[in-house]
Amino acid sequence: MQRRDLFKLVGLSIIASASLLSPISLEASSVSSTSGKDVVIVGGGFGGLSVAKALKKADKSINVTVLEKREIFMSCPYSNTYLGGMQGVTFEQLTHDYYAPAAKYGYNFVQCEVIGIDREAKVVKTTTGDFGYNVLVLAPGIAYDYTKQFPSWDAQKISLVSRECPSALMPGSEHLALKRQLDNMNDGNIVIVPPQKGKFRCPPAPFERTSMLASYMKQKKIKGKVIVLDTSDGTFAKNKAFMETWSDLYPNIVEYHGKAPIVDVDVKNKTITYKENEVDVTIKYEVCNLMPYNKVSPVIGMAGLQTTKNGFVAMNSTGFQSKTDPNVYVVGDCVGHGVPASGQTAIWSGKRASLQIVAQLNNSTFDVKSGLPAQAANVCYSMVNTNPAEAIMVQHEFVADADTGNINAVPNVPKPADGSGKFRSKGTGKLTTEWYNGVKRELFS
Amino acid sequence: MERRNFLQIIGGIGTIAVFPSLIPTRLFAENGQMFVGYGKVKLVDALGKPLLAGKLKKETAYIFNYPFVGTPSMLIDLGTATQKDVTLKSEAGDEYVWKGGIGKESSIVAYSAICAHQLTHPNPKESFIKYFKKGEKTVSCSQDKVIVCSSHMSSYDPASGCKNLGGDAREPLASIVLEHDIKTDELYAVAVVGVGKFVDYFDAFGDEMEQYYKGKREAKAEVSVQTKTVELKKYSKEVIGY
Ligand SMILES: Cc1cc2nc3c(=O)[nH]c(=O)nc-3n(C[C@H](O)[C@H](O)[C@H](O)COP(=O)(O)OP(=O)(O)OC[C@H]3O[C@@H](n4cnc5c(N)ncnc54)[C@H](O)[C@@H]3O)c2cc1C
Ligand code: FES
């Protein structure tokens, strides 16, 4: 059916093979070929851009096209330092144009929104035309799931809450809105609600944000608290390191509540209601950062890929091929591997996927177990203080998991060897900035 | 003898100084040479006196700038003999051979201190690259006696050509070819083997070149005659590593 629609759309009468389907729209015509080595990547975030660059570096004869709905790149990593008003951090630092790496590495960048995927015909449907592929890479990141978390909220309420209590787990207006609210806030509380269930983007991010906003309140002498309403009962990512920091630096500012599911938000009166010990508690807020449940982007549904119990994409063994279709790869936050949804993991997965794709397109093989266990495959720094800049870190080793057959991550939260005995340090604060600068170089230069 | 060692390297790849086209392909990367000879430069201490191989503190990282005024390299006497004739692979898949350490114990090595991942390097303010000596633990890998870039936790084994052990790097640190004059015990840097990241480095760190070397053009000049070699902890005010 998709195939018939496609023909209608472009007014073509007969197209014999999938590869001949491209180019079939004006915009697509400049970016498609019939080389038999067409790779289409959905999503120009951390995962997608990594695949594009790695493929072109490895094999210039592969025709790579990135389809991305945004006009400019914006980073979530490091954005909490911007929200916390850390000295020297600008919004510009979080952004980049897409054209520089596309020109440097020779891949195509097309700004458009993917609206359908026909795996049988090997075609991706977008707002600017259709793209044929030999291999498809899905790196569309996450979506929010307010509906599942708040079944009684209608679309209007969801829209209102997402605007007034911006989540800022996806880059863009949400971050700017949250920053504006922080800049304009009066004395009073900031309420932070981490995603209350399931796997979510950057497990330490809500707690890094807690630290950054506590630091902001302290620096600006704003009277109030940063109240965290969590459901994890204190066993969140890098919890010991965050807790130690909060009690050392923000003892009267950060107030952490575990097992505190949200009941409702009243944006008009700026109150939030949660349950604590079976009792509804309502508190006032000045700024509320509500991060809803995460789920995979709807793009995954468009491709009809099989998912795991927790809704992420079922992966084939320890590689990045989907279990459903050997011509469809998935990288970044959507993967069903037991790895953290982080930018660095997205880069790691992107590079690894590209090795397998190059092998597939050149009729050779890639051993998906090679290089495993991978030591220090993911390292994640979290800034916890703005003045002076101090941070904590976690490092993960990626291993092949005998039970799931997929990749699993083994975490380690070390202390620096600076004799302080604390998790946080100024050196780690500097490393956080260095990590971020390196990641930007990785994607863009 | 160490001179012979160096000549062996040259010998191993033909008379490259004269006929670059004769270098076997395994010593080439797709986009450039894997072996580049630069001027022969003497390693001297902070006072300008020749640095003597026998006087190097064992398992201590020193920094000297080579092959360019603005590109830091790391010198270490590992204390024990290194491996020899290690075949290494660049990310692009090109192979090259690292000959091994020099000095009396074949234990002295030198590498570009620009991380093969995303170019983190020591500067006068700070260094996120560090050598972890025997017994010293890093979270980046299970081995000691490694060079670690804590930016994204890439670790390298200096006793085997700085082969990448863990983290995000996909190729070894470029190695600096050293010559040892056994009569005077002096050390010279003469060439770079592997993938030097110098072009990308200069592109990425224009501001830093301005700050520390008066400008990019000045920083890009090749080092000549001699290069100051100081302990990493003196070269950088702060050395940070996990
Ligand atoms: C506050 C915060 C802090 C973080 N800090 C860190 C950190 O310090 N370190 C770290 O490693 N990670 C961090 N992360 C996590 C990191 O941002 C993500 O893990 C990473 O972005 C995932 O990469 P991805 O490629 O899967 O998704 P993304 O980077 O989100 O890219 C997905 C892209 O797909 C595009 N897209 C989606 N749907 C479509 C469509 N239909 N058509 C076209 N394009 C589409 C999107 O516009 C987007 O650009 C942080 C995240 C947050 C929110
Ligand atoms: S720059 Fe060294 S590990 Fe990334």
mmCIF file with all atom_site columns, C-alpha atoms in Angstrom, chain A residues 191-275:
data_model
loop_
_atom_site.group_PDB
_atom_site.id
_atom_site.type_symbol
_atom_site.label_atom_id
_atom_site.label_alt_id
_atom_site.label_comp_id
_atom_site.label_asym_id
_atom_site.label_entity_id
_atom_site.label_seq_id
_atom_site.pdbx_PDB_ins_code
_atom_site.Cartn_x
_atom_site.Cartn_y
_atom_site.Cartn_z
_atom_site.occupancy
_atom_site.B_iso_or_equiv
_atom_site.pdbx_formal_charge
_atom_site.auth_seq_id
_atom_site.auth_comp_id
_atom_site.auth_asym_id
_atom_site.auth_atom_id
_atom_site.pdbx_PDB_model_num
ATOM 1  C CA . VAL A 1 191 ? 10.413 21.581 41.744 1.00 0.00 ? 191 VAL A CA 1
ATOM 2  C CA . ILE A 1 192 ? 12.228 18.952 39.716 1.00 0.00 ? 192 ILE A CA 1
ATOM 3  C CA . VAL A 1 193 ? 10.426 15.799 38.661 1.00 0.00 ? 193 VAL A CA 1
ATOM 4  C CA . PRO A 1 194 ? 12.708 13.187 37.078 1.00 0.00 ? 194 PRO A CA 1
ATOM 5  C CA . PRO A 1 195 ? 11.007 10.651 34.793 1.00 0.00 ? 195 PRO A CA 1
ATOM 6  C CA . GLN A 1 196 ? 9.184  8.542  37.343 1.00 0.00 ? 196 GLN A CA 1
ATOM 7  C CA . LYS A 1 197 ? 9.321  5.182  35.583 1.00 0.00 ? 197 LYS A CA 1
ATOM 8  C CA . GLY A 1 198 ? 11.285 3.144  33.062 1.00 0.00 ? 198 GLY A CA 1
ATOM 9  C CA . LYS A 1 199 ? 14.411 3.820  31.067 1.00 0.00 ? 199 LYS A CA 1
ATOM 10 C CA . PHE A 1 200 ? 15.014 7.465  30.327 1.00 0.00 ? 200 PHE A CA 1
ATOM 11 C CA . ARG A 1 201 ? 17.494 9.733  28.582 1.00 0.00 ? 201 ARG A CA 1
ATOM 12 C CA . CYS A 1 202 ? 20.639 10.382 30.582 1.00 0.00 ? 202 CYS A CA 1
ATOM 13 C CA . PRO A 1 203 ? 19.892 8.840  33.986 1.00 0.00 ? 203 PRO A CA 1
ATOM 14 C CA . PRO A 1 204 ? 22.011 11.373 35.941 1.00 0.00 ? 204 PRO A CA 1
ATOM 15 C CA . ALA A 1 205 ? 20.653 14.431 34.055 1.00 0.00 ? 205 ALA A CA 1
ATOM 16 C CA . PRO A 1 206 ? 17.778 15.281 36.440 1.00 0.00 ? 206 PRO A CA 1
ATOM 17 C CA . PHE A 1 207 ? 20.158 15.151 39.388 1.00 0.00 ? 207 PHE A CA 1
ATOM 18 C CA . GLU A 1 208 ? 22.850 17.155 37.652 1.00 0.00 ? 208 GLU A CA 1
ATOM 19 C CA . ARG A 1 209 ? 20.133 19.681 36.964 1.00 0.00 ? 209 ARG A CA 1
ATOM 20 C CA . THR A 1 210 ? 19.101 19.604 40.623 1.00 0.00 ? 210 THR A CA 1
ATOM 21 C CA . SER A 1 211 ? 22.685 20.443 41.569 1.00 0.00 ? 211 SER A CA 1
ATOM 22 C CA . MET A 1 212 ? 23.021 23.169 38.953 1.00 0.00 ? 212 MET A CA 1
ATOM 23 C CA . LEU A 1 213 ? 19.789 24.864 39.982 1.00 0.00 ? 213 LEU A CA 1
ATOM 24 C CA . ALA A 1 214 ? 20.678 24.606 43.662 1.00 0.00 ? 214 ALA A CA 1
ATOM 25 C CA . SER A 1 215 ? 23.969 26.258 42.825 1.00 0.00 ? 215 SER A CA 1
ATOM 26 C CA . TYR A 1 216 ? 22.079 28.910 40.876 1.00 0.00 ? 216 TYR A CA 1
ATOM 27 C CA . MET A 1 217 ? 19.825 29.645 43.860 1.00 0.00 ? 217 MET A CA 1
ATOM 28 C CA . LYS A 1 218 ? 22.830 29.803 46.153 1.00 0.00 ? 218 LYS A CA 1
ATOM 29 C CA . GLN A 1 219 ? 24.750 32.161 43.869 1.00 0.00 ? 219 GLN A CA 1
ATOM 30 C CA . LYS A 1 220 ? 21.754 34.413 43.290 1.00 0.00 ? 220 LYS A CA 1
ATOM 31 C CA . LYS A 1 221 ? 20.729 34.228 46.956 1.00 0.00 ? 221 LYS A CA 1
ATOM 32 C CA . ILE A 1 222 ? 17.230 33.178 45.978 1.00 0.00 ? 222 ILE A CA 1
ATOM 33 C CA . LYS A 1 223 ? 15.309 32.110 49.064 1.00 0.00 ? 223 LYS A CA 1
ATOM 34 C CA . GLY A 1 224 ? 13.779 28.722 48.475 1.00 0.00 ? 224 GLY A CA 1
ATOM 35 C CA . LYS A 1 225 ? 14.502 25.089 47.839 1.00 0.00 ? 225 LYS A CA 1
ATOM 36 C CA . VAL A 1 226 ? 15.096 22.736 44.991 1.00 0.00 ? 226 VAL A CA 1
ATOM 37 C CA . ILE A 1 227 ? 12.595 19.975 45.687 1.00 0.00 ? 227 ILE A CA 1
ATOM 38 C CA . VAL A 1 228 ? 13.097 16.693 43.858 1.00 0.00 ? 228 VAL A CA 1
ATOM 39 C CA . LEU A 1 229 ? 10.032 14.487 43.536 1.00 0.00 ? 229 LEU A CA 1
ATOM 40 C CA . ASP A 1 230 ? 11.337 11.092 42.535 1.00 0.00 ? 230 ASP A CA 1
ATOM 41 C CA . THR A 1 231 ? 10.056 7.539  42.662 1.00 0.00 ? 231 THR A CA 1
ATOM 42 C CA . SER A 1 232 ? 13.349 5.708  42.831 1.00 0.00 ? 232 SER A CA 1
ATOM 43 C CA . ASP A 1 233 ? 13.797 5.861  46.577 1.00 0.00 ? 233 ASP A CA 1
ATOM 44 C CA . GLY A 1 234 ? 17.261 7.258  46.350 1.00 0.00 ? 234 GLY A CA 1
ATOM 45 C CA . THR A 1 235 ? 18.828 4.606  44.175 1.00 0.00 ? 235 THR A CA 1
ATOM 46 C CA . PHE A 1 236 ? 19.312 6.796  41.118 1.00 0.00 ? 236 PHE A CA 1
ATOM 47 C CA . ALA A 1 237 ? 22.419 7.150  38.937 1.00 0.00 ? 237 ALA A CA 1
ATOM 48 C CA . LYS A 1 238 ? 25.547 8.312  40.849 1.00 0.00 ? 238 LYS A CA 1
ATOM 49 C CA . ASN A 1 239 ? 23.265 8.660  43.889 1.00 0.00 ? 239 ASN A CA 1
ATOM 50 C CA . LYS A 1 240 ? 26.009 8.522  46.530 1.00 0.00 ? 240 LYS A CA 1
ATOM 51 C CA . ALA A 1 241 ? 28.045 11.163 44.752 1.00 0.00 ? 241 ALA A CA 1
ATOM 52 C CA . PHE A 1 242 ? 25.041 13.452 44.276 1.00 0.00 ? 242 PHE A CA 1
ATOM 53 C CA . MET A 1 243 ? 23.810 12.970 47.851 1.00 0.00 ? 243 MET A CA 1
ATOM 54 C CA . GLU A 1 244 ? 27.235 13.706 49.263 1.00 0.00 ? 244 GLU A CA 1
ATOM 55 C CA . THR A 1 245 ? 27.418 16.905 47.227 1.00 0.00 ? 245 THR A CA 1
ATOM 56 C CA . TRP A 1 246 ? 23.942 18.025 48.213 1.00 0.00 ? 246 TRP A CA 1
ATOM 57 C CA . SER A 1 247 ? 24.582 17.552 51.886 1.00 0.00 ? 247 SER A CA 1
ATOM 58 C CA . ASP A 1 248 ? 27.978 19.292 51.651 1.00 0.00 ? 248 ASP A CA 1
ATOM 59 C CA . LEU A 1 249 ? 27.036 22.210 49.409 1.00 0.00 ? 249 LEU A CA 1
ATOM 60 C CA . TYR A 1 250 ? 23.281 22.609 49.454 1.00 0.00 ? 250 TYR A CA 1
ATOM 61 C CA . PRO A 1 251 ? 22.104 21.249 52.820 1.00 0.00 ? 251 PRO A CA 1
ATOM 62 C CA . ASN A 1 252 ? 19.321 23.791 53.110 1.00 0.00 ? 252 ASN A CA 1
ATOM 63 C CA . ILE A 1 253 ? 18.462 23.962 49.471 1.00 0.00 ? 253 ILE A CA 1
ATOM 64 C CA . VAL A 1 254 ? 18.089 20.463 48.015 1.00 0.00 ? 254 VAL A CA 1
ATOM 65 C CA . GLU A 1 255 ? 15.225 18.442 49.412 1.00 0.00 ? 255 GLU A CA 1
ATOM 66 C CA . TYR A 1 256 ? 14.972 14.954 47.932 1.00 0.00 ? 256 TYR A CA 1
ATOM 67 C CA . HIS A 1 257 ? 11.753 12.925 48.127 1.00 0.00 ? 257 HIS A CA 1
ATOM 68 C CA . GLY A 1 258 ? 11.837 9.330  46.906 1.00 0.00 ? 258 GLY A CA 1
ATOM 69 C CA . LYS A 1 259 ? 8.674  7.305  46.348 1.00 0.00 ? 259 LYS A CA 1
ATOM 70 C CA . ALA A 1 260 ? 6.760  10.461 45.527 1.00 0.00 ? 260 ALA A CA 1
ATOM 71 C CA . PRO A 1 261 ? 4.620  9.869  42.439 1.00 0.00 ? 261 PRO A CA 1
ATOM 72 C CA . ILE A 1 262 ? 3.030  12.947 40.912 1.00 0.00 ? 262 ILE A CA 1
ATOM 73 C CA . VAL A 1 263 ? -0.726 13.170 41.134 1.00 0.00 ? 263 VAL A CA 1
ATOM 74 C CA . ASP A 1 264 ? -1.416 16.467 39.388 1.00 0.00 ? 264 ASP A CA 1
ATOM 75 C CA . VAL A 1 265 ? -0.033 19.840 38.378 1.00 0.00 ? 265 VAL A CA 1
ATOM 76 C CA . ASP A 1 266 ? -2.007 23.067 38.525 1.00 0.00 ? 266 ASP A CA 1
ATOM 77 C CA . VAL A 1 267 ? -0.139 25.495 36.296 1.00 0.00 ? 267 VAL A CA 1
ATOM 78 C CA . LYS A 1 268 ? -2.539 28.364 37.005 1.00 0.00 ? 268 LYS A CA 1
ATOM 79 C CA . ASN A 1 269 ? -1.897 28.302 40.734 1.00 0.00 ? 269 ASN A CA 1
ATOM 80 C CA . LYS A 1 270 ? 1.619  26.947 40.340 1.00 0.00 ? 270 LYS A CA 1
ATOM 81 C CA . THR A 1 271 ? 1.107  23.971 42.584 1.00 0.00 ? 271 THR A CA 1
ATOM 82 C CA . ILE A 1 272 ? 2.062  20.347 42.238 1.00 0.00 ? 272 ILE A CA 1
ATOM 83 C CA . THR A 1 273 ? 0.496  17.446 44.093 1.00 0.00 ? 273 THR A CA 1
ATOM 84 C CA . TYR A 1 274 ? 2.307  14.218 44.846 1.00 0.00 ? 274 TYR A CA 1
ATOM 85 C CA . LYS A 1 275 ? 1.732  11.195 47.006 1.00 0.00 ? 275 LYS A CA 1
#
